[in-house]
Amino acid sequence: MISTAPIPTPWCSFRQIESAPVAAMVAERCLFSLDTLAYARFHPGATFALTEHEDDAIWRWAIVGAEGNVVNEGRESTQAAAQYAAETFARLTSP
């Protein structure tokens, strides 16, 4: 059965990431701008998500797996929609 309970997701900006190794790992997956990059961890040590502004009307979201690979990504018209899409994908695929 797929859980529909919301996952608490504390999104933070790239500048708010306190750990240098985590910041470096997140920055490696950024394709557009660190100024707009937001990060959230879903499963400790396993999965994190990011959103970033691709251009005027597009926000990229990505889910990054434990091995550092992008396991899914998409595009949305707002950052809130991109974060929601990332959270939804993480919820549907959580162990």
PDB file of N, CA and C in Angstrom:
ATOM      1  N   MET A   1       0.833  -1.177   0.000  1.00  0.00           N
ATOM      2  CA  MET A   1       0.000   0.000   0.000  1.00  0.00           C
ATOM      3  C   MET A   1       0.880   1.244   0.000  1.00  0.00           C
ATOM      4  N   ILE A   2       0.577   2.196  -0.860  1.00  0.00           N
ATOM      5  CA  ILE A   2       1.351   3.427  -0.971  1.00  0.00           C
ATOM      6  C   ILE A   2       0.886   4.400   0.099  1.00  0.00           C
ATOM      7  N   SER A   3       1.836   4.940   0.829  1.00  0.00           N
ATOM      8  CA  SER A   3       1.519   5.905   1.874  1.00  0.00           C
ATOM      9  C   SER A   3       1.118   7.235   1.251  1.00  0.00           C
ATOM     10  N   THR A   4       0.064   7.844   1.784  1.00  0.00           N
ATOM     11  CA  THR A   4      -0.343   9.167   1.317  1.00  0.00           C
ATOM     12  C   THR A   4      -0.073  10.219   2.378  1.00  0.00           C
ATOM     13  N   ALA A   5       0.553   9.818   3.471  1.00  0.00           N
ATOM     14  CA  ALA A   5       0.889  10.782   4.516  1.00  0.00           C
ATOM     15  C   ALA A   5       1.957  11.733   4.000  1.00  0.00           C
ATOM     16  N   PRO A   6       1.814  13.011   4.305  1.00  0.00           N
ATOM     17  CA  PRO A   6       2.824  13.955   3.825  1.00  0.00           C
ATOM     18  C   PRO A   6       4.181  13.683   4.464  1.00  0.00           C
ATOM     19  N   ILE A   7       5.211  13.904   3.698  1.00  0.00           N
ATOM     20  CA  ILE A   7       6.574  13.778   4.199  1.00  0.00           C
ATOM     21  C   ILE A   7       7.006  15.170   4.653  1.00  0.00           C
ATOM     22  N   PRO A   8       7.411  15.319   5.911  1.00  0.00           N
ATOM     23  CA  PRO A   8       7.897  16.644   6.311  1.00  0.00           C
ATOM     24  C   PRO A   8       9.174  16.953   5.542  1.00  0.00           C
ATOM     25  N   THR A   9       9.158  18.029   4.814  1.00  0.00           N
ATOM     26  CA  THR A   9      10.274  18.352   3.936  1.00  0.00           C
ATOM     27  C   THR A   9      10.785  19.749   4.231  1.00  0.00           C
ATOM     28  N   PRO A  10      11.859  19.857   4.980  1.00  0.00           N
ATOM     29  CA  PRO A  10      12.416  21.182   5.257  1.00  0.00           C
ATOM     30  C   PRO A  10      13.322  21.643   4.112  1.00  0.00           C
ATOM     31  N   TRP A  11      12.759  22.330   3.154  1.00  0.00           N
ATOM     32  CA  TRP A  11      13.553  22.851   2.052  1.00  0.00           C
ATOM     33  C   TRP A  11      14.428  23.981   2.572  1.00  0.00           C
ATOM     34  N   CYS A  12      15.636  24.059   2.066  1.00  0.00           N
ATOM     35  CA  CYS A  12      16.513  25.172   2.419  1.00  0.00           C
ATOM     36  C   CYS A  12      17.264  25.618   1.170  1.00  0.00           C
ATOM     37  N   SER A  13      17.682  26.859   1.200  1.00  0.00           N
ATOM     38  CA  SER A  13      18.448  27.371   0.068  1.00  0.00           C
ATOM     39  C   SER A  13      19.862  26.797   0.118  1.00  0.00           C
ATOM     40  N   PHE A  14      20.549  26.878  -0.984  1.00  0.00           N
ATOM     41  CA  PHE A  14      21.921  26.379  -1.055  1.00  0.00           C
ATOM     42  C   PHE A  14      22.785  27.037   0.009  1.00  0.00           C
ATOM     43  N   ARG A  15      22.600  28.325   0.223  1.00  0.00           N
ATOM     44  CA  ARG A  15      23.415  29.064   1.198  1.00  0.00           C
ATOM     45  C   ARG A  15      23.158  28.622   2.646  1.00  0.00           C
ATOM     46  N   GLN A  16      22.020  27.982   2.891  1.00  0.00           N
ATOM     47  CA  GLN A  16      21.684  27.541   4.241  1.00  0.00           C
ATOM     48  C   GLN A  16      22.248  26.155   4.578  1.00  0.00           C
ATOM     49  N   ILE A  17      22.825  25.470   3.609  1.00  0.00           N
ATOM     50  CA  ILE A  17      23.403  24.151   3.870  1.00  0.00           C
ATOM     51  C   ILE A  17      24.676  24.349   4.685  1.00  0.00           C
ATOM     52  N   GLU A  18      24.680  23.833   5.904  1.00  0.00           N
ATOM     53  CA  GLU A  18      25.794  24.073   6.816  1.00  0.00           C
ATOM     54  C   GLU A  18      26.988  23.154   6.584  1.00  0.00           C
ATOM     55  N   SER A  19      26.758  21.977   6.067  1.00  0.00           N
ATOM     56  CA  SER A  19      27.830  21.008   5.857  1.00  0.00           C
ATOM     57  C   SER A  19      28.497  21.233   4.502  1.00  0.00           C
ATOM     58  N   ALA A  20      29.797  21.463   4.511  1.00  0.00           N
ATOM     59  CA  ALA A  20      30.530  21.656   3.255  1.00  0.00           C
ATOM     60  C   ALA A  20      30.446  20.435   2.343  1.00  0.00           C
ATOM     61  N   PRO A  21      30.581  19.203   2.858  1.00  0.00           N
ATOM     62  CA  PRO A  21      30.453  18.041   1.965  1.00  0.00           C
ATOM     63  C   PRO A  21      29.054  17.923   1.348  1.00  0.00           C
ATOM     64  N   VAL A  22      28.018  18.217   2.122  1.00  0.00           N
ATOM     65  CA  VAL A  22      26.655  18.167   1.582  1.00  0.00           C
ATOM     66  C   VAL A  22      26.480  19.256   0.531  1.00  0.00           C
ATOM     67  N   ALA A  23      26.968  20.454   0.809  1.00  0.00           N
ATOM     68  CA  ALA A  23      26.870  21.546  -0.161  1.00  0.00           C
ATOM     69  C   ALA A  23      27.574  21.183  -1.460  1.00  0.00           C
ATOM     70  N   ALA A  24      28.741  20.559  -1.361  1.00  0.00           N
ATOM     71  CA  ALA A  24      29.473  20.155  -2.561  1.00  0.00           C
ATOM     72  C   ALA A  24      28.700  19.104  -3.347  1.00  0.00           C
ATOM     73  N   MET A  25      28.104  18.143  -2.635  1.00  0.00           N
ATOM     74  CA  MET A  25      27.339  17.082  -3.286  1.00  0.00           C
ATOM     75  C   MET A  25      26.127  17.666  -4.017  1.00  0.00           C
ATOM     76  N   VAL A  26      25.436  18.608  -3.374  1.00  0.00           N
ATOM     77  CA  VAL A  26      24.266  19.231  -3.986  1.00  0.00           C
ATOM     78  C   VAL A  26      24.693  20.088  -5.180  1.00  0.00           C
ATOM     79  N   ALA A  27      25.760  20.851  -5.026  1.00  0.00           N
ATOM     80  CA  ALA A  27      26.238  21.723  -6.105  1.00  0.00           C
ATOM     81  C   ALA A  27      26.612  20.927  -7.353  1.00  0.00           C
ATOM     82  N   GLU A  28      27.126  19.700  -7.168  1.00  0.00           N
ATOM     83  CA  GLU A  28      27.493  18.861  -8.313  1.00  0.00           C
ATOM     84  C   GLU A  28      26.288  18.515  -9.183  1.00  0.00           C
ATOM     85  N   ARG A  29      25.108  18.513  -8.619  1.00  0.00           N
ATOM     86  CA  ARG A  29      23.894  18.157  -9.365  1.00  0.00           C
ATOM     87  C   ARG A  29      23.164  19.371  -9.920  1.00  0.00           C
ATOM     88  N   CYS A  30      23.653  20.563  -9.607  1.00  0.00           N
ATOM     89  CA  CYS A  30      23.046  21.807 -10.090  1.00  0.00           C
ATOM     90  C   CYS A  30      23.419  22.023 -11.551  1.00  0.00           C
ATOM     91  N   LEU A  31      22.424  22.299 -12.367  1.00  0.00           N
ATOM     92  CA  LEU A  31      22.680  22.549 -13.786  1.00  0.00           C
ATOM     93  C   LEU A  31      22.574  24.015 -14.171  1.00  0.00           C
ATOM     94  N   PHE A  32      21.956  24.842 -13.306  1.00  0.00           N
ATOM     95  CA  PHE A  32      21.667  26.210 -13.723  1.00  0.00           C
ATOM     96  C   PHE A  32      22.221  27.271 -12.780  1.00  0.00           C
ATOM     97  N   SER A  33      21.692  27.436 -11.580  1.00  0.00           N
ATOM     98  CA  SER A  33      22.125  28.532 -10.728  1.00  0.00           C
ATOM     99  C   SER A  33      22.103  28.149  -9.254  1.00  0.00           C
ATOM    100  N   LEU A  34      23.239  28.280  -8.597  1.00  0.00           N
ATOM    101  CA  LEU A  34      23.283  28.033  -7.158  1.00  0.00           C
ATOM    102  C   LEU A  34      22.456  29.061  -6.398  1.00  0.00           C
ATOM    103  N   ASP A  35      22.251  30.250  -6.991  1.00  0.00           N
ATOM    104  CA  ASP A  35      21.449  31.290  -6.335  1.00  0.00           C
ATOM    105  C   ASP A  35      20.000  30.873  -6.150  1.00  0.00           C
ATOM    106  N   THR A  36      19.494  30.010  -7.007  1.00  0.00           N
ATOM    107  CA  THR A  36      18.090  29.594  -6.899  1.00  0.00           C
ATOM    108  C   THR A  36      17.939  28.160  -6.398  1.00  0.00           C
ATOM    109  N   LEU A  37      19.043  27.496  -6.123  1.00  0.00           N
ATOM    110  CA  LEU A  37      19.012  26.100  -5.721  1.00  0.00           C
ATOM    111  C   LEU A  37      18.400  25.940  -4.333  1.00  0.00           C
ATOM    112  N   ALA A  38      17.464  25.009  -4.207  1.00  0.00           N
ATOM    113  CA  ALA A  38      16.893  24.625  -2.917  1.00  0.00           C
ATOM    114  C   ALA A  38      17.107  23.132  -2.746  1.00  0.00           C
ATOM    115  N   TYR A  39      17.255  22.709  -1.496  1.00  0.00           N
ATOM    116  CA  TYR A  39      17.644  21.336  -1.177  1.00  0.00           C
ATOM    117  C   TYR A  39      16.756  20.798  -0.066  1.00  0.00           C
ATOM    118  N   ALA A  40      16.428  19.519  -0.150  1.00  0.00           N
ATOM    119  CA  ALA A  40      15.701  18.833   0.927  1.00  0.00           C
ATOM    120  C   ALA A  40      16.168  17.386   0.971  1.00  0.00           C
ATOM    121  N   ARG A  41      16.342  16.867   2.163  1.00  0.00           N
ATOM    122  CA  ARG A  41      16.719  15.459   2.333  1.00  0.00           C
ATOM    123  C   ARG A  41      15.462  14.686   2.703  1.00  0.00           C
ATOM    124  N   PHE A  42      15.248  13.547   2.045  1.00  0.00           N
ATOM    125  CA  PHE A  42      14.067  12.736   2.291  1.00  0.00           C
ATOM    126  C   PHE A  42      14.358  11.516   3.135  1.00  0.00           C
ATOM    127  N   HIS A  43      15.410  10.782   2.796  1.00  0.00           N
ATOM    128  CA  HIS A  43      15.762   9.561   3.501  1.00  0.00           C
ATOM    129  C   HIS A  43      17.205   9.718   3.959  1.00  0.00           C
ATOM    130  N   PRO A  44      17.440   9.756   5.251  1.00  0.00           N
ATOM    131  CA  PRO A  44      18.803   9.993   5.734  1.00  0.00           C
ATOM    132  C   PRO A  44      19.833   9.104   5.033  1.00  0.00           C
ATOM    133  N   GLY A  45      20.828   9.754   4.469  1.00  0.00           N
ATOM    134  CA  GLY A  45      21.897   9.024   3.813  1.00  0.00           C
ATOM    135  C   GLY A  45      21.548   8.425   2.468  1.00  0.00           C
ATOM    136  N   ALA A  46      20.321   8.628   1.990  1.00  0.00           N
ATOM    137  CA  ALA A  46      19.938   7.936   0.768  1.00  0.00           C
ATOM    138  C   ALA A  46      19.487   8.877  -0.338  1.00  0.00           C
ATOM    139  N   THR A  47      18.522   9.704  -0.082  1.00  0.00           N
ATOM    140  CA  THR A  47      17.906  10.467  -1.155  1.00  0.00           C
ATOM    141  C   THR A  47      17.786  11.932  -0.782  1.00  0.00           C
ATOM    142  N   PHE A  48      18.087  12.811  -1.740  1.00  0.00           N
ATOM    143  CA  PHE A  48      17.765  14.215  -1.539  1.00  0.00           C
ATOM    144  C   PHE A  48      17.153  14.763  -2.818  1.00  0.00           C
ATOM    145  N   ALA A  49      16.522  15.913  -2.674  1.00  0.00           N
ATOM    146  CA  ALA A  49      15.887  16.566  -3.815  1.00  0.00           C
ATOM    147  C   ALA A  49      16.451  17.967  -3.953  1.00  0.00           C
ATOM    148  N   LEU A  50      16.347  18.470  -5.158  1.00  0.00           N
ATOM    149  CA  LEU A  50      16.712  19.857  -5.373  1.00  0.00           C
ATOM    150  C   LEU A  50      15.749  20.484  -6.359  1.00  0.00           C
ATOM    151  N   THR A  51      15.619  21.784  -6.251  1.00  0.00           N
ATOM    152  CA  THR A  51      14.913  22.562  -7.262  1.00  0.00           C
ATOM    153  C   THR A  51      15.832  23.720  -7.634  1.00  0.00           C
ATOM    154  N   GLU A  52      15.694  24.181  -8.857  1.00  0.00           N
ATOM    155  CA  GLU A  52      16.478  25.329  -9.317  1.00  0.00           C
ATOM    156  C   GLU A  52      15.766  25.990 -10.478  1.00  0.00           C
ATOM    157  N   HIS A  53      15.990  27.289 -10.611  1.00  0.00           N
ATOM    158  CA  HIS A  53      15.352  28.067 -11.668  1.00  0.00           C
ATOM    159  C   HIS A  53      16.115  27.867 -12.970  1.00  0.00           C
ATOM    160  N   GLU A  54      15.436  27.256 -13.934  1.00  0.00           N
ATOM    161  CA  GLU A  54      16.080  26.979 -15.222  1.00  0.00           C
ATOM    162  C   GLU A  54      16.031  28.200 -16.132  1.00  0.00           C
ATOM    163  N   ASP A  55      14.868  28.822 -16.238  1.00  0.00           N
ATOM    164  CA  ASP A  55      14.722  30.075 -16.973  1.00  0.00           C
ATOM    165  C   ASP A  55      13.476  30.781 -16.456  1.00  0.00           C
ATOM    166  N   ASP A  56      13.033  31.824 -17.127  1.00  0.00           N
ATOM    167  CA  ASP A  56      11.942  32.649 -16.606  1.00  0.00           C
ATOM    168  C   ASP A  56      10.692  31.875 -16.220  1.00  0.00           C
ATOM    169  N   ALA A  57      10.363  30.816 -16.927  1.00  0.00           N
ATOM    170  CA  ALA A  57       9.097  30.124 -16.681  1.00  0.00           C
ATOM    171  C   ALA A  57       9.264  28.669 -16.268  1.00  0.00           C
ATOM    172  N   ILE A  58      10.493  28.251 -15.968  1.00  0.00           N
ATOM    173  CA  ILE A  58      10.704  26.827 -15.695  1.00  0.00           C
ATOM    174  C   ILE A  58      11.576  26.631 -14.459  1.00  0.00           C
ATOM    175  N   TRP A  59      11.103  25.753 -13.587  1.00  0.00           N
ATOM    176  CA  TRP A  59      11.871  25.295 -12.433  1.00  0.00           C
ATOM    177  C   TRP A  59      12.155  23.809 -12.614  1.00  0.00           C
ATOM    178  N   ARG A  60      13.395  23.441 -12.499  1.00  0.00           N
ATOM    179  CA  ARG A  60      13.806  22.028 -12.578  1.00  0.00           C
ATOM    180  C   ARG A  60      13.758  21.436 -11.178  1.00  0.00           C
ATOM    181  N   TRP A  61      13.260  20.207 -11.098  1.00  0.00           N
ATOM    182  CA  TRP A  61      13.373  19.441  -9.851  1.00  0.00           C
ATOM    183  C   TRP A  61      14.084  18.148 -10.172  1.00  0.00           C
ATOM    184  N   ALA A  62      14.799  17.624  -9.186  1.00  0.00           N
ATOM    185  CA  ALA A  62      15.511  16.360  -9.369  1.00  0.00           C
ATOM    186  C   ALA A  62      15.562  15.614  -8.042  1.00  0.00           C
ATOM    187  N   ILE A  63      15.477  14.318  -8.137  1.00  0.00           N
ATOM    188  CA  ILE A  63      15.680  13.429  -7.004  1.00  0.00           C
ATOM    189  C   ILE A  63      17.029  12.742  -7.233  1.00  0.00           C
ATOM    190  N   VAL A  64      17.896  12.819  -6.241  1.00  0.00           N
ATOM    191  CA  VAL A  64      19.230  12.245  -6.346  1.00  0.00           C
ATOM    192  C   VAL A  64      19.328  11.066  -5.387  1.00  0.00           C
ATOM    193  N   GLY A  65      19.740   9.922  -5.911  1.00  0.00           N
ATOM    194  CA  GLY A  65      19.830   8.699  -5.124  1.00  0.00           C
ATOM    195  C   GLY A  65      21.097   8.609  -4.288  1.00  0.00           C
ATOM    196  N   ALA A  66      21.188   7.541  -3.545  1.00  0.00           N
ATOM    197  CA  ALA A  66      22.306   7.321  -2.619  1.00  0.00           C
ATOM    198  C   ALA A  66      23.659   7.293  -3.316  1.00  0.00           C
ATOM    199  N   GLU A  67      23.685   6.866  -4.550  1.00  0.00           N
ATOM    200  CA  GLU A  67      24.937   6.801  -5.303  1.00  0.00           C
ATOM    201  C   GLU A  67      25.292   8.124  -5.976  1.00  0.00           C
ATOM    202  N   GLY A  68      24.466   9.152  -5.783  1.00  0.00           N
ATOM    203  CA  GLY A  68      24.707  10.448  -6.396  1.00  0.00           C
ATOM    204  C   GLY A  68      24.126  10.583  -7.789  1.00  0.00           C
ATOM    205  N   ASN A  69      23.370   9.575  -8.216  1.00  0.00           N
ATOM    206  CA  ASN A  69      22.767   9.608  -9.544  1.00  0.00           C
ATOM    207  C   ASN A  69      21.383  10.271  -9.486  1.00  0.00           C
ATOM    208  N   VAL A  70      21.031  10.982 -10.539  1.00  0.00           N
ATOM    209  CA  VAL A  70      19.694  11.560 -10.635  1.00  0.00           C
ATOM    210  C   VAL A  70      18.744  10.430 -11.026  1.00  0.00           C
ATOM    211  N   VAL A  71      17.813  10.109 -10.130  1.00  0.00           N
ATOM    212  CA  VAL A  71      16.903   8.994 -10.386  1.00  0.00           C
ATOM    213  C   VAL A  71      15.614   9.451 -11.053  1.00  0.00           C
ATOM    214  N   ASN A  72      15.289  10.717 -10.932  1.00  0.00           N
ATOM    215  CA  ASN A  72      14.143  11.273 -11.641  1.00  0.00           C
ATOM    216  C   ASN A  72      14.258  12.785 -11.614  1.00  0.00           C
ATOM    217  N   GLU A  73      13.717  13.425 -12.628  1.00  0.00           N
ATOM    218  CA  GLU A  73      13.702  14.875 -12.679  1.00  0.00           C
ATOM    219  C   GLU A  73      12.556  15.331 -13.559  1.00  0.00           C
ATOM    220  N   GLY A  74      12.216  16.576 -13.427  1.00  0.00           N
ATOM    221  CA  GLY A  74      11.140  17.130 -14.230  1.00  0.00           C
ATOM    222  C   GLY A  74      11.204  18.644 -14.226  1.00  0.00           C
ATOM    223  N   ARG A  75      10.240  19.248 -14.861  1.00  0.00           N
ATOM    224  CA  ARG A  75      10.170  20.707 -14.970  1.00  0.00           C
ATOM    225  C   ARG A  75       8.757  21.146 -14.590  1.00  0.00           C
ATOM    226  N   GLU A  76       8.656  22.255 -13.878  1.00  0.00           N
ATOM    227  CA  GLU A  76       7.376  22.829 -13.471  1.00  0.00           C
ATOM    228  C   GLU A  76       7.434  24.339 -13.666  1.00  0.00           C
ATOM    229  N   SER A  77       6.286  24.978 -13.601  1.00  0.00           N
ATOM    230  CA  SER A  77       6.226  26.421 -13.866  1.00  0.00           C
ATOM    231  C   SER A  77       6.554  27.279 -12.647  1.00  0.00           C
ATOM    232  N   THR A  78       6.504  26.710 -11.444  1.00  0.00           N
ATOM    233  CA  THR A  78       6.850  27.463 -10.236  1.00  0.00           C
ATOM    234  C   THR A  78       7.732  26.610  -9.333  1.00  0.00           C
ATOM    235  N   GLN A  79       8.427  27.262  -8.424  1.00  0.00           N
ATOM    236  CA  GLN A  79       9.252  26.515  -7.484  1.00  0.00           C
ATOM    237  C   GLN A  79       8.379  25.675  -6.558  1.00  0.00           C
ATOM    238  N   ALA A  80       7.256  26.220  -6.125  1.00  0.00           N
ATOM    239  CA  ALA A  80       6.354  25.453  -5.255  1.00  0.00           C
ATOM    240  C   ALA A  80       5.877  24.178  -5.952  1.00  0.00           C
ATOM    241  N   ALA A  81       5.544  24.287  -7.226  1.00  0.00           N
ATOM    242  CA  ALA A  81       5.102  23.103  -7.979  1.00  0.00           C
ATOM    243  C   ALA A  81       6.248  22.112  -8.146  1.00  0.00           C
ATOM    244  N   ALA A  82       7.457  22.606  -8.352  1.00  0.00           N
ATOM    245  CA  ALA A  82       8.622  21.727  -8.488  1.00  0.00           C
ATOM    246  C   ALA A  82       8.894  21.007  -7.173  1.00  0.00           C
ATOM    247  N   GLN A  83       8.791  21.721  -6.066  1.00  0.00           N
ATOM    248  CA  GLN A  83       8.999  21.087  -4.772  1.00  0.00           C
ATOM    249  C   GLN A  83       7.911  20.052  -4.497  1.00  0.00           C
ATOM    250  N   TYR A  84       6.690  20.362  -4.839  1.00  0.00           N
ATOM    251  CA  TYR A  84       5.590  19.413  -4.658  1.00  0.00           C
ATOM    252  C   TYR A  84       5.820  18.151  -5.499  1.00  0.00           C
ATOM    253  N   ALA A  85       6.249  18.329  -6.739  1.00  0.00           N
ATOM    254  CA  ALA A  85       6.509  17.176  -7.612  1.00  0.00           C
ATOM    255  C   ALA A  85       7.618  16.305  -7.029  1.00  0.00           C
ATOM    256  N   ALA A  86       8.678  16.931  -6.534  1.00  0.00           N
ATOM    257  CA  ALA A  86       9.777  16.173  -5.940  1.00  0.00           C
ATOM    258  C   ALA A  86       9.307  15.425  -4.696  1.00  0.00           C
ATOM    259  N   GLU A  87       8.540  16.096  -3.852  1.00  0.00           N
ATOM    260  CA  GLU A  87       8.015  15.459  -2.642  1.00  0.00           C
ATOM    261  C   GLU A  87       7.093  14.290  -2.992  1.00  0.00           C
ATOM    262  N   THR A  88       6.251  14.480  -3.991  1.00  0.00           N
ATOM    263  CA  THR A  88       5.329  13.422  -4.404  1.00  0.00           C
ATOM    264  C   THR A  88       6.097  12.219  -4.918  1.00  0.00           C
ATOM    265  N   PHE A  89       7.089  12.448  -5.774  1.00  0.00           N
ATOM    266  CA  PHE A  89       7.887  11.330  -6.288  1.00  0.00           C
ATOM    267  C   PHE A  89       8.580  10.604  -5.136  1.00  0.00           C
ATOM    268  N   ALA A  90       9.155  11.371  -4.199  1.00  0.00           N
ATOM    269  CA  ALA A  90       9.841  10.750  -3.058  1.00  0.00           C
ATOM    270  C   ALA A  90       8.877   9.925  -2.221  1.00  0.00           C
ATOM    271  N   ARG A  91       7.668  10.430  -2.017  1.00  0.00           N
ATOM    272  CA  ARG A  91       6.677   9.705  -1.224  1.00  0.00           C
ATOM    273  C   ARG A  91       6.266   8.398  -1.910  1.00  0.00           C
ATOM    274  N   LEU A  92       6.081   8.455  -3.216  1.00  0.00           N
ATOM    275  CA  LEU A  92       5.649   7.279  -3.956  1.00  0.00           C
ATOM    276  C   LEU A  92       6.724   6.210  -4.063  1.00  0.00           C
ATOM    277  N   THR A  93       7.966   6.614  -3.920  1.00  0.00           N
ATOM    278  CA  THR A  93       9.063   5.652  -4.074  1.00  0.00           C
ATOM    279  C   THR A  93       9.772   5.356  -2.757  1.00  0.00           C
ATOM    280  N   SER A  94       9.271   5.897  -1.642  1.00  0.00           N
ATOM    281  CA  SER A  94       9.953   5.671  -0.361  1.00  0.00           C
ATOM    282  C   SER A  94       9.792   4.215   0.076  1.00  0.00           C
ATOM    283  N   PRO A  95      10.817   3.701   0.744  1.00  0.00           N
ATOM    284  CA  PRO A  95      10.779   2.305   1.186  1.00  0.00           C
ATOM    285  C   PRO A  95       9.746   2.078   2.279  1.00  0.00           C
TER     286      PRO A  95
END
